[in-house]
Tab-separated table of C-alpha atoms in Angstrom:
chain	number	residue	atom	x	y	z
A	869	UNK	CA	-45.374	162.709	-42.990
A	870	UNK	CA	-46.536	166.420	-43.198
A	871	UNK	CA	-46.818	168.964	-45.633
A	872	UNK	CA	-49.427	167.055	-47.862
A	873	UNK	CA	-46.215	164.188	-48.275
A	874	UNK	CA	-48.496	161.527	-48.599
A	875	UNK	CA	-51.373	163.076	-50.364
A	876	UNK	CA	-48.862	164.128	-53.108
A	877	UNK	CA	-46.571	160.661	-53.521
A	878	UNK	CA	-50.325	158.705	-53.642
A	879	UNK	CA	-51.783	161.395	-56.113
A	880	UNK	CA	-48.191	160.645	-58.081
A	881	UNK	CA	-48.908	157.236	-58.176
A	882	UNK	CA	-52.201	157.525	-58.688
A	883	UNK	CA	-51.561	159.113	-62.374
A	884	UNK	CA	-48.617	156.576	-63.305
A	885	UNK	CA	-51.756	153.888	-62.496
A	886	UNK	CA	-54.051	156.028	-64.607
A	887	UNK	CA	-52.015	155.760	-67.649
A	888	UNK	CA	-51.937	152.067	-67.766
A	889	UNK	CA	-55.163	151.133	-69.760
A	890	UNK	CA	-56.410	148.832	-72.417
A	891	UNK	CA	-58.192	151.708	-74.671
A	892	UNK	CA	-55.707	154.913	-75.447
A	893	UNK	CA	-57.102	158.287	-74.776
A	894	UNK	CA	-59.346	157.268	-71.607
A	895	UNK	CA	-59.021	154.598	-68.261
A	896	UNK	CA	-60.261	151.373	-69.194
A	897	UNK	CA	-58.886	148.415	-67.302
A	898	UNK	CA	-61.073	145.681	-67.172
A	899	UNK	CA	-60.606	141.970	-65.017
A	900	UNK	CA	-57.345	139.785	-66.220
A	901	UNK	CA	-57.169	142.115	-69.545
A	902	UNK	CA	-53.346	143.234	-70.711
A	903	UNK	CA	-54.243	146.261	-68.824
A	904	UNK	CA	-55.197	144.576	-65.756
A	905	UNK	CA	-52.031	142.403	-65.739
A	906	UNK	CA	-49.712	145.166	-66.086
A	907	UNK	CA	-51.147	147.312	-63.371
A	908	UNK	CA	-50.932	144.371	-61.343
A	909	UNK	CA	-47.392	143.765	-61.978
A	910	UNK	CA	-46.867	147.727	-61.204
A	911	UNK	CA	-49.304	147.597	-58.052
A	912	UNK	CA	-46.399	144.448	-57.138
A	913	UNK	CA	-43.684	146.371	-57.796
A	914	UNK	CA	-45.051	149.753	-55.111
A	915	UNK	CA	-45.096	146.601	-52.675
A	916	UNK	CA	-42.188	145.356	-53.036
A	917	UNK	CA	-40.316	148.614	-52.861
A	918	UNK	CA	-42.419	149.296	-49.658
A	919	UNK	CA	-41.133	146.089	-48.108
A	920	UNK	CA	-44.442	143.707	-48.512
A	921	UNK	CA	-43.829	139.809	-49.673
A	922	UNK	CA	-46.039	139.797	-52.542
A	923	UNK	CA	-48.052	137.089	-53.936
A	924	UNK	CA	-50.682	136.964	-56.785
A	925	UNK	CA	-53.533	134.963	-55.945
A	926	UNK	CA	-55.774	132.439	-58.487
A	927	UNK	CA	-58.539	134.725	-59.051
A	928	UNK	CA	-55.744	137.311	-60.312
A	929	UNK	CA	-56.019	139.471	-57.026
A	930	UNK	CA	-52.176	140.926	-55.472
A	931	UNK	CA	-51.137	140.779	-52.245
A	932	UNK	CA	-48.627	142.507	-49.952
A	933	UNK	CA	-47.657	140.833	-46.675
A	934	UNK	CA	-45.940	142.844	-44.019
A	935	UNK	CA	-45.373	140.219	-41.567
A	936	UNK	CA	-46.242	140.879	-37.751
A	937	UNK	CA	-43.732	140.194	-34.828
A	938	UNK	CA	-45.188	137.091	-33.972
A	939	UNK	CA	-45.243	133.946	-36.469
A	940	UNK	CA	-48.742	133.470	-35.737
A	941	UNK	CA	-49.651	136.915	-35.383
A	942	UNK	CA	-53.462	138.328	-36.243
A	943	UNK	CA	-53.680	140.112	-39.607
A	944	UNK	CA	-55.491	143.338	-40.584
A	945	UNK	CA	-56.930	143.755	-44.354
A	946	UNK	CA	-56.589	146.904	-46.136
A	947	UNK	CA	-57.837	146.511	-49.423
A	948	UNK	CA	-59.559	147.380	-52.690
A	949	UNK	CA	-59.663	147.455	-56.296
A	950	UNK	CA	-57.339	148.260	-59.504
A	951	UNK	CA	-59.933	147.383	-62.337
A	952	UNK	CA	-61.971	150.095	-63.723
A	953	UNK	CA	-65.067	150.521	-65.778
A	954	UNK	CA	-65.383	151.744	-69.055
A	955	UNK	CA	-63.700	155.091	-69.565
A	956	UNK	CA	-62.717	155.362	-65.407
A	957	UNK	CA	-61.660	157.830	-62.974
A	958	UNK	CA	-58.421	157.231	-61.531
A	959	UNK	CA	-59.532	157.766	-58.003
A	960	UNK	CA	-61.832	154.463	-57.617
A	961	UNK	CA	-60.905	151.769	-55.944
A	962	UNK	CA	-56.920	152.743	-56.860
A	963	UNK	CA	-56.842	155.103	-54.126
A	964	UNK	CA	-57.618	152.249	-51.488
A	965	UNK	CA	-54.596	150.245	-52.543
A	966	UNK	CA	-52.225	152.845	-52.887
A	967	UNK	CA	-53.088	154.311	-49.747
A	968	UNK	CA	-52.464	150.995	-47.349
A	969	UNK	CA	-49.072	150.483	-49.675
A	970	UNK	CA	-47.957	153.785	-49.037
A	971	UNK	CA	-49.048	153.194	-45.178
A	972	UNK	CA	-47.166	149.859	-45.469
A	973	UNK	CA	-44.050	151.937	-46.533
A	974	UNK	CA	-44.019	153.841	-43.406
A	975	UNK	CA	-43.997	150.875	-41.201
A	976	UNK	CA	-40.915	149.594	-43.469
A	977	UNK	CA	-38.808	152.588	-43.396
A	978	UNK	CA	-39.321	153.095	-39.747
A	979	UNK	CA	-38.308	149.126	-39.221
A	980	UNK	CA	-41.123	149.065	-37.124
A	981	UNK	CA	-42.422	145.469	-36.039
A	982	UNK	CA	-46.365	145.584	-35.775
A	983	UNK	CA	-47.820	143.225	-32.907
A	984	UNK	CA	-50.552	142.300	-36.308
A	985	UNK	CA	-49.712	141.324	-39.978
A	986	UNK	CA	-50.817	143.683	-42.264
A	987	UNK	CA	-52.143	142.709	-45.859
A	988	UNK	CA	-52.850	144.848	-48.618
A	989	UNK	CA	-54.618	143.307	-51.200
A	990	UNK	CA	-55.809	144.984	-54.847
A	991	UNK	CA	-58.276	143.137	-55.391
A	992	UNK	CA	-59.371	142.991	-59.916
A	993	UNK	CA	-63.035	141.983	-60.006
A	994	UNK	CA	-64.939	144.922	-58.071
A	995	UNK	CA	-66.630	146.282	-60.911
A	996	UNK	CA	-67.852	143.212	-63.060
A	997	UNK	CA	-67.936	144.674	-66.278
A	998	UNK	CA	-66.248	141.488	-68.248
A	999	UNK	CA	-68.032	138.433	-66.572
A	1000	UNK	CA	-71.536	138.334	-64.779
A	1001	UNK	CA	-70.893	138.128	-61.762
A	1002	UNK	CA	-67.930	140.205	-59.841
A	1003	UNK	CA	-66.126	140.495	-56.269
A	1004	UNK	CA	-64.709	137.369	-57.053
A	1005	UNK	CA	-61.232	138.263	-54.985
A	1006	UNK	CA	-63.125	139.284	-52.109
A	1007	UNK	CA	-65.803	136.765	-51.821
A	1008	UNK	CA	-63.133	134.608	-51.682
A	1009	UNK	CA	-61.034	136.173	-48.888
A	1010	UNK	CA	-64.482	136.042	-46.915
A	1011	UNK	CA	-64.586	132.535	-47.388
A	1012	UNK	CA	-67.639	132.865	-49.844
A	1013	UNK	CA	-66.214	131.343	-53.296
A	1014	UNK	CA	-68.307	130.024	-55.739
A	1015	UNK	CA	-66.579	127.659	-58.459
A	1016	UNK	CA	-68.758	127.790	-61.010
A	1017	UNK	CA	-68.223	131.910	-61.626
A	1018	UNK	CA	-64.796	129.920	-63.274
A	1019	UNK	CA	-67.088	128.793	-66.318
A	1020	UNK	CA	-68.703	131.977	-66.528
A	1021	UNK	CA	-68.180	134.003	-70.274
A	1022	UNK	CA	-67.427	137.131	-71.109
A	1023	UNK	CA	-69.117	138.652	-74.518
A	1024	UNK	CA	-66.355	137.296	-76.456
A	1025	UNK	CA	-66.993	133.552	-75.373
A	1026	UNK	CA	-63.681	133.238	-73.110
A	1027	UNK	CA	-64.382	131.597	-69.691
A	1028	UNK	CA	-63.235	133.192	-66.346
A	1029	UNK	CA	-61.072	129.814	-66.104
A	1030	UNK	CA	-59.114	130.275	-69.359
A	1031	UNK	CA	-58.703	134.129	-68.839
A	1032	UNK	CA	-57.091	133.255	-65.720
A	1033	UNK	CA	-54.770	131.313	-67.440
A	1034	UNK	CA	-54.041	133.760	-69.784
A	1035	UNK	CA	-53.659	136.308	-67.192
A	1036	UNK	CA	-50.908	133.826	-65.193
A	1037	UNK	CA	-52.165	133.292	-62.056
A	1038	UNK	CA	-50.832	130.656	-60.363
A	1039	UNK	CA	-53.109	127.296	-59.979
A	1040	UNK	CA	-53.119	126.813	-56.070
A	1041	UNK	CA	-56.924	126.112	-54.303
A	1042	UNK	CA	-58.829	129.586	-54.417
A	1043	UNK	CA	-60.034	127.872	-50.654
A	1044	UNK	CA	-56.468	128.959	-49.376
A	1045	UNK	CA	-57.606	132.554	-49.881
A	1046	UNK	CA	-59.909	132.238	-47.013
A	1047	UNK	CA	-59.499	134.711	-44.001
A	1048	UNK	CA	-60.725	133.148	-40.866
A	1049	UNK	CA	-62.396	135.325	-38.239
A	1050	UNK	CA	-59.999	133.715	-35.536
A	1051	UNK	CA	-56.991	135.419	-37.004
A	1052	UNK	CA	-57.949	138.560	-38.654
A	1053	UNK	CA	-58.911	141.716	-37.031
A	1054	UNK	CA	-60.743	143.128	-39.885
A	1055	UNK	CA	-61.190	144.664	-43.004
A	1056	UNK	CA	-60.702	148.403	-43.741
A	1057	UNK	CA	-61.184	150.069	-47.111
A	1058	UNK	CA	-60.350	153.581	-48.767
A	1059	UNK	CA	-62.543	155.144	-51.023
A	1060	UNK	CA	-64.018	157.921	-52.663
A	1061	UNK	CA	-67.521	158.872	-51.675
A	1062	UNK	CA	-68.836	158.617	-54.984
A	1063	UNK	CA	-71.817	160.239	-54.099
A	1064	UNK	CA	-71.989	164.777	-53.112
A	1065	UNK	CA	-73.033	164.255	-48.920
A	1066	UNK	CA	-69.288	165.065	-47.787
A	1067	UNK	CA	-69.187	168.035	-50.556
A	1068	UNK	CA	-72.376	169.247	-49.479
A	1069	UNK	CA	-70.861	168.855	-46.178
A	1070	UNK	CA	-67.651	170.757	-46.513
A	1071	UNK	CA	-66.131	167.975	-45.355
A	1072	UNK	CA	-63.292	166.100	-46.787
A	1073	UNK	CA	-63.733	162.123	-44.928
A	1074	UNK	CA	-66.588	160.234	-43.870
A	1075	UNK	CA	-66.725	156.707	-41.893
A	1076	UNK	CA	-69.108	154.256	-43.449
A	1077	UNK	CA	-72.325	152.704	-41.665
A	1078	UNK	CA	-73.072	150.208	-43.870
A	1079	UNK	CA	-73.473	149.666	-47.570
A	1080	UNK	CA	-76.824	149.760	-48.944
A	1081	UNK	CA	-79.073	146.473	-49.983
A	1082	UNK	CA	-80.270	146.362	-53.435
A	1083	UNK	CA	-83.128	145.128	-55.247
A	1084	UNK	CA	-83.422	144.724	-58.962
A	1085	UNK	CA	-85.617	143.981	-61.434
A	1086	UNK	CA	-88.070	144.875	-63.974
A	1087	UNK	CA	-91.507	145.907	-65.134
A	1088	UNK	CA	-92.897	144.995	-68.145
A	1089	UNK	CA	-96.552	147.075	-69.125
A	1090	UNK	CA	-99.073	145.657	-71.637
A	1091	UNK	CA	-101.322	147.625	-73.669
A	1092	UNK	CA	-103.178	147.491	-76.990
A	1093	UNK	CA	-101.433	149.053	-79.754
A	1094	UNK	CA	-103.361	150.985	-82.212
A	1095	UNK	CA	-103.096	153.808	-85.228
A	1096	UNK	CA	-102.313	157.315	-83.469
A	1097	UNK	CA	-104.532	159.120	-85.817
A	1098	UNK	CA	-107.793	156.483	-85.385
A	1099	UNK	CA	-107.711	155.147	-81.745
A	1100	UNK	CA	-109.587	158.153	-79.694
A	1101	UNK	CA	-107.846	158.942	-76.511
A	1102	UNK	CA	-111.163	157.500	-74.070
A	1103	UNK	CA	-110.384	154.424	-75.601
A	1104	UNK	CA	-106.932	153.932	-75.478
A	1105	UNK	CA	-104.742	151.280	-73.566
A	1106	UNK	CA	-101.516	153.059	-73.501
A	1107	UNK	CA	-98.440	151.286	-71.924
A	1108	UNK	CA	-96.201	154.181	-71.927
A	1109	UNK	CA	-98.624	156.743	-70.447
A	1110	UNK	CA	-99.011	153.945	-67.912
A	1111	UNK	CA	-95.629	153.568	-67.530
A	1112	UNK	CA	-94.895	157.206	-67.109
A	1113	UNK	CA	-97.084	157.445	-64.485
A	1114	UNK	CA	-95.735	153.910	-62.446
A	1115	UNK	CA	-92.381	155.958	-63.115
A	1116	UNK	CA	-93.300	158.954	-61.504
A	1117	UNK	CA	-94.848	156.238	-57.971
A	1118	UNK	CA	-91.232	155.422	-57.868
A	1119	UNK	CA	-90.089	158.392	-57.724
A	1120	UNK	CA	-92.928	159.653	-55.180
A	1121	UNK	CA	-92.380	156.107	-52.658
A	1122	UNK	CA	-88.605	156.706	-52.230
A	1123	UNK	CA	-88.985	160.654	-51.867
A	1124	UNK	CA	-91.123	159.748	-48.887
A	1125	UNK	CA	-87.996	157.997	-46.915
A	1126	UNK	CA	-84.688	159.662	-47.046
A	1127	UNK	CA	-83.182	156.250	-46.137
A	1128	UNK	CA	-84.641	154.689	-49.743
A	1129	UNK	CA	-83.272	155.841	-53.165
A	1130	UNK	CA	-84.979	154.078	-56.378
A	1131	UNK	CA	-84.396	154.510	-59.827
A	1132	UNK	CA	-85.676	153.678	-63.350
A	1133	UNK	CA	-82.971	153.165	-65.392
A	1134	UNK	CA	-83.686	152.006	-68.611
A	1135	UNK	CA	-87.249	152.395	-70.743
A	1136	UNK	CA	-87.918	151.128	-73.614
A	1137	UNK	CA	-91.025	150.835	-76.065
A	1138	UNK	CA	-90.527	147.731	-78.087
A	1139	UNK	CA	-91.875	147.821	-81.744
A	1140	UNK	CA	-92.856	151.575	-81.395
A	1141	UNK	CA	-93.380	154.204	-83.885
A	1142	UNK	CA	-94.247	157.682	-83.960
A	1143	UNK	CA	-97.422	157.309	-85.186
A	1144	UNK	CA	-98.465	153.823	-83.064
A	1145	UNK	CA	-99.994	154.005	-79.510
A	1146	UNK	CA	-97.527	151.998	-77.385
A	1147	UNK	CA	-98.494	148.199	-76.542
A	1148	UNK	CA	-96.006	147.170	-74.519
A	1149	UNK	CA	-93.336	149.082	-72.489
A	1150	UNK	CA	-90.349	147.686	-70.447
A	1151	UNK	CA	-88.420	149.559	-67.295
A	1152	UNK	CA	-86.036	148.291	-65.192
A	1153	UNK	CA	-86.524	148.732	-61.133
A	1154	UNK	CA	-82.985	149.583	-58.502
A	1155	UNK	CA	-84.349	149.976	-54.930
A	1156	UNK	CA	-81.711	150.641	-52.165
A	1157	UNK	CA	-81.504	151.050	-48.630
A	1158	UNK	CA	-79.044	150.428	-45.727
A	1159	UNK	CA	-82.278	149.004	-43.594
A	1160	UNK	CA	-83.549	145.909	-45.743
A	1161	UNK	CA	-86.609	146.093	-43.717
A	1162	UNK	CA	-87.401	149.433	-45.486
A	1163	UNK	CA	-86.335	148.824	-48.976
A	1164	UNK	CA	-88.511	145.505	-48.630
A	1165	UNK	CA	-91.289	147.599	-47.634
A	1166	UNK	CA	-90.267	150.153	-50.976
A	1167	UNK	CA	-90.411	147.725	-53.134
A	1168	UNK	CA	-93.584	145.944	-51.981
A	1169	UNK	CA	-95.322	149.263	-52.303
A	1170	UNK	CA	-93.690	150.095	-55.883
A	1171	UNK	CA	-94.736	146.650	-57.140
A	1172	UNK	CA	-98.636	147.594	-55.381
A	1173	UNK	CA	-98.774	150.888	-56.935
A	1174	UNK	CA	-97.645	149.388	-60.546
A	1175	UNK	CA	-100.134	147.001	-60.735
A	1176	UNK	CA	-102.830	149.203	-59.237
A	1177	UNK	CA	-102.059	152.125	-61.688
A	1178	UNK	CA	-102.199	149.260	-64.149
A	1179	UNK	CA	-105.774	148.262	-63.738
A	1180	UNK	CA	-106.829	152.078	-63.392
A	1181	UNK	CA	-105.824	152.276	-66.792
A	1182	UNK	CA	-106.968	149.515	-68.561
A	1183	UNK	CA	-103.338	147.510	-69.000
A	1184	UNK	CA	-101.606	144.766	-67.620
A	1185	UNK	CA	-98.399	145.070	-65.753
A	1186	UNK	CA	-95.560	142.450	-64.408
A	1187	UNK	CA	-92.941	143.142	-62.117
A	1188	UNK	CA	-90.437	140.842	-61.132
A	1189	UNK	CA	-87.371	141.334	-58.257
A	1190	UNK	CA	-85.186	138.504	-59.113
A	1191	UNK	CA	-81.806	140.380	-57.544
A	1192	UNK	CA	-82.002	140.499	-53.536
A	1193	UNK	CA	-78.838	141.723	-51.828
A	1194	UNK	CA	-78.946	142.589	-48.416
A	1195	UNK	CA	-76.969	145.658	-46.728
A	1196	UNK	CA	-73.680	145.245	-45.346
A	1197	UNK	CA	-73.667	146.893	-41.934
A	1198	UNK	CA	-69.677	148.000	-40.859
A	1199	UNK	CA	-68.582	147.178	-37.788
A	1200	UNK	CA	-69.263	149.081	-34.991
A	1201	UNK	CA	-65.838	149.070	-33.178
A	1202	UNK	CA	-63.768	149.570	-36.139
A	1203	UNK	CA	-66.133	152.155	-37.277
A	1204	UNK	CA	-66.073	154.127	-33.548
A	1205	UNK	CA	-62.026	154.047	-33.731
A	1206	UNK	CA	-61.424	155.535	-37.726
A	1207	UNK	CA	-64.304	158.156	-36.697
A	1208	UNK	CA	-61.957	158.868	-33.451
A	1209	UNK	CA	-59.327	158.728	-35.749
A	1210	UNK	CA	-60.643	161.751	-38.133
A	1211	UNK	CA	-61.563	163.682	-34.846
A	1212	UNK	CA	-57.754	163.832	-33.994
A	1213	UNK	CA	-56.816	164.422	-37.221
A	1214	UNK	CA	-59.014	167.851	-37.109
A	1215	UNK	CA	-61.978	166.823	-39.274
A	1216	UNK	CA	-65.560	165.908	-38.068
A	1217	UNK	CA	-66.039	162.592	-38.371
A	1218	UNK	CA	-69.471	162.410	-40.310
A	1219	UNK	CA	-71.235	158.985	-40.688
A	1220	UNK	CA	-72.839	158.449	-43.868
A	1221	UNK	CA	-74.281	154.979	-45.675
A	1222	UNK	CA	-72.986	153.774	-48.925
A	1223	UNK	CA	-74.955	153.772	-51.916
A	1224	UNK	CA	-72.472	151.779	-54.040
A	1225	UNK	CA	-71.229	148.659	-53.723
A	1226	UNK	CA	-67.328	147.836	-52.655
A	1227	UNK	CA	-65.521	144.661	-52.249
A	1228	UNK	CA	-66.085	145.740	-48.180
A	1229	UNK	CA	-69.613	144.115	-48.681
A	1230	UNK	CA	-68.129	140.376	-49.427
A	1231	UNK	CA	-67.585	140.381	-45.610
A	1232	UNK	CA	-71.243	140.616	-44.513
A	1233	UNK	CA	-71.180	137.988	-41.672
A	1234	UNK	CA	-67.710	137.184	-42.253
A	1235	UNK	CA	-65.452	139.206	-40.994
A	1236	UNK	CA	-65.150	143.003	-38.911
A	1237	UNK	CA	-65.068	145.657	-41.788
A	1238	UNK	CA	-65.592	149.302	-41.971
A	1239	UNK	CA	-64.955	151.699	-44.502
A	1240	UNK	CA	-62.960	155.437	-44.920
A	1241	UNK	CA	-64.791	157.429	-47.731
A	1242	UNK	CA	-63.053	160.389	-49.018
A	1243	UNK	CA	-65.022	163.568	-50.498
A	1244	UNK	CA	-65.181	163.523	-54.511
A	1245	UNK	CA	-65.813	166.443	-56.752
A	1246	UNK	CA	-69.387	166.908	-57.465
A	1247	UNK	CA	-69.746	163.361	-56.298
A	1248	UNK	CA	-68.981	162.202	-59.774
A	1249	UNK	CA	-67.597	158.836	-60.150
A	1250	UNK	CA	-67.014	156.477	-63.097
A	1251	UNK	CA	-66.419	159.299	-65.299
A	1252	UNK	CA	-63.315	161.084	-66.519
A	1253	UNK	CA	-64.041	163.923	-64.194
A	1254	UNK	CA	-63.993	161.842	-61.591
A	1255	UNK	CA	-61.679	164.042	-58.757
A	1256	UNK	CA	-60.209	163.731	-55.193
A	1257	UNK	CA	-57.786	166.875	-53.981
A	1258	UNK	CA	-54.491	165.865	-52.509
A	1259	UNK	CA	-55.752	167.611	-49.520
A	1260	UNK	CA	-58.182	165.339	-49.233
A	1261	UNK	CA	-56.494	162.290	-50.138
A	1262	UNK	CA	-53.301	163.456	-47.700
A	1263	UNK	CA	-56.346	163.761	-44.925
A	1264	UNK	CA	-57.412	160.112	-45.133
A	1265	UNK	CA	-53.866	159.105	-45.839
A	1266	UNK	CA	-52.701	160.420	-41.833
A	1267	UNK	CA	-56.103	159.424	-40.638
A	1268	UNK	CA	-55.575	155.661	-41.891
A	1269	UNK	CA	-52.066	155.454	-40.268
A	1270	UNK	CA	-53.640	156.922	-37.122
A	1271	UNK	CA	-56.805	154.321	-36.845
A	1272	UNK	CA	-53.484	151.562	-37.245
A	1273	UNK	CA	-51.161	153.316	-34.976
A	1274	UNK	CA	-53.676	153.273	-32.282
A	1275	UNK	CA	-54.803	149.560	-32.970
A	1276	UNK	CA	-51.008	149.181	-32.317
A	1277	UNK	CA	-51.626	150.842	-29.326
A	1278	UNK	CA	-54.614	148.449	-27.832
């Protein structure tokens, strides 16, 4: 295709997707909700048209087959996500999937045989905003399922099981969802940046390196409350100026590595009152890097410089990192060929590390995956204003069906 073909018929698409929501008046489409089920059904529908065999799988996940020229031929994942957040952007995790169908469509049109299967999946637990735990679709294509996440409860009480029910997908083992390593080339996934590096950049597509490790957790500061008016300010134990300044170490430990980010994202002063020195204080902690040995080392310090600021001033302080999840690094030959890829298609091919998660990172130590991140206006993502030009999208489009024409190739 030329002439911004593609970018327009997935930008086309990408608004019919945006209009199917559970909430009027804004994109909200969350896991095996009405919404969910009938942008599957669509999503089904674009595959079928394209030429894929289409299945749904237990966990509610679709999938589009193109099958390769051999019975037993290898397969190559492309892949992501059709459930949303609260009040989306239409760009996440839909532009992956339509992307690879739209790809798919070429291959069907042309009649052309591939010497590889290739399986598009949109996957419907990336974001985990109904249940607690998410990437259920992917985890289990990396051979990483978990069965109890199937009793898990959303707010309103209804188990993952019996929404799947609800939802209709079919009953078969979520075991048979399993990729094996053997017979799968990889795992390649579209997706916006989320984050302003390519805008800064003036560039419209960069390859992934890896997606970031996280640590979470809290810290919770105790003081002595007292009367505002009678407590002089010698004498005071204050948790939130103590807080403030364990706030501002955060800020000053990750500034001093460009590879860390860290961020406070919740305070909150339990009991308080204007007139009432603050007793006890709560924060959470987010620490990420693409190098766990350095966000290890970032939050080691951060926990060090909480407690020491703590005794300085007089308080207690407890910080606890239950949430450990190490950095997915891509893989380096599927990486090296999209990155040639962009080079032919005119565009430098700038590396960059992923701050957010993606269903790419279920396949840590499972299988080959990289990633193809597309620039996003301002960077802003799970938000309304969230934005990818069809110049852009056309770009990664023609540089996804040149990284498979050339695996065709090899």
């Amino acid at each position: 295709m030329s002439n911004l073909e593609w970018g327009r018929a997935i930008s086309q698409r990408l608004e019919e997707l945006a209009g199917i929501t559970d909430v009027p008046g804004q994109i909200t489409r969350l896991y095996l909700s009405p919404a969910h089920g009938r942008a599957a059904e669509l999503v089904a529908s674009w595959m079928r048209d394209a030429g894929l065999a289409v299945e749904f799988t237990p966990l509610g996940d679709v999938v589009g087959r193109l099958q390769g020229a051999e019975p037993n031929a290898k397969r190559l994942l492309l892949a992501s996500h059709i459930d949303s957040v609260r009040n989306a952007g239409k760009f996440d995790g839909t532009l992956g999937v339509i992307a690879a169908i739209e790809l798919a469509r070429r291959f069907h049109v042309e009649g052309k045989r591939l010497p590889f299967t290739l399986e598009v999946i949109a996957f419907g637990d990336e974001e985990g905003v109904r249940f607690p735990t998410s990437l259920s679709g992917s985890r289990a294509v990396a051979g990483k399922h978990n069965p109890d996440i199937l009793n898990e409860k959303d707010q309103r009480g209804v188990t993952r099981r019996d929404a799947l029910k609800t939802f209709g997908a079919p009953e078969t083992p979520v075991e048979r969802m399993r990729r094996n390593p053997g017979d799968t080339l990889g795992y390649v996934e579209v997706h916006i940046e989320q984050g302003p590096v390519l805008e800064a950049r003036n560039l419209p597509l960069g390859v992934v390196t890896a997606i970031n490790g996280c640590s979470r957790g809290s810290v919770v500061v105790k003081g002595w409350a007292g009367h505002a008016g009678t407590v002089p300010m010698a004498l005071r134990k204050d948790a939130l100026a103590a807080a403030a300044e364990m706030v501002l170490a955060v800020e000053r430990i990750a500034r001093a590595d460009p590879d860390i980010v860290a961020t406070v994202g919740q305070l909150g002063v339990p009991g308080g009152a204007i007139n009432t020195v603050p007793g006890r204080v709560e924060f959470t902690l987010d620490i990420r890097s693409s190098e766990d040995s350095k966000r290890h080392k970032a939050v080691a310090d951060i926990g060090a410089a909480c407690l020491a600021i703590a005794e300085k001033r007089g308080v207690s302080a407890e910080v606890e990192m239950p949430y450990d999840v190490p950095a997915a690094i891509c893989d380096a030959a599927l990486s090296d060929a999209l990155a040639q890829s962009i080079a032919r298609c005119g565009f430098e091919p700038l590396r960059l590390a992923s701050g957010a998660g993606h269903d790419a990172m279920s396949f840590r130590d499972a299988l080959p995956f990289t990633m193809l991140f597309v620039r996003c206006k301002g960077g802003v993502s799970h938000n309304p204003a969230e934005y990818a030009s069809i110049e852009d999208i056309d770009a990664a489009a023609r540089t996804l069906a040149d990284f498979v024409d050339h695996l065709v190739g090899r």
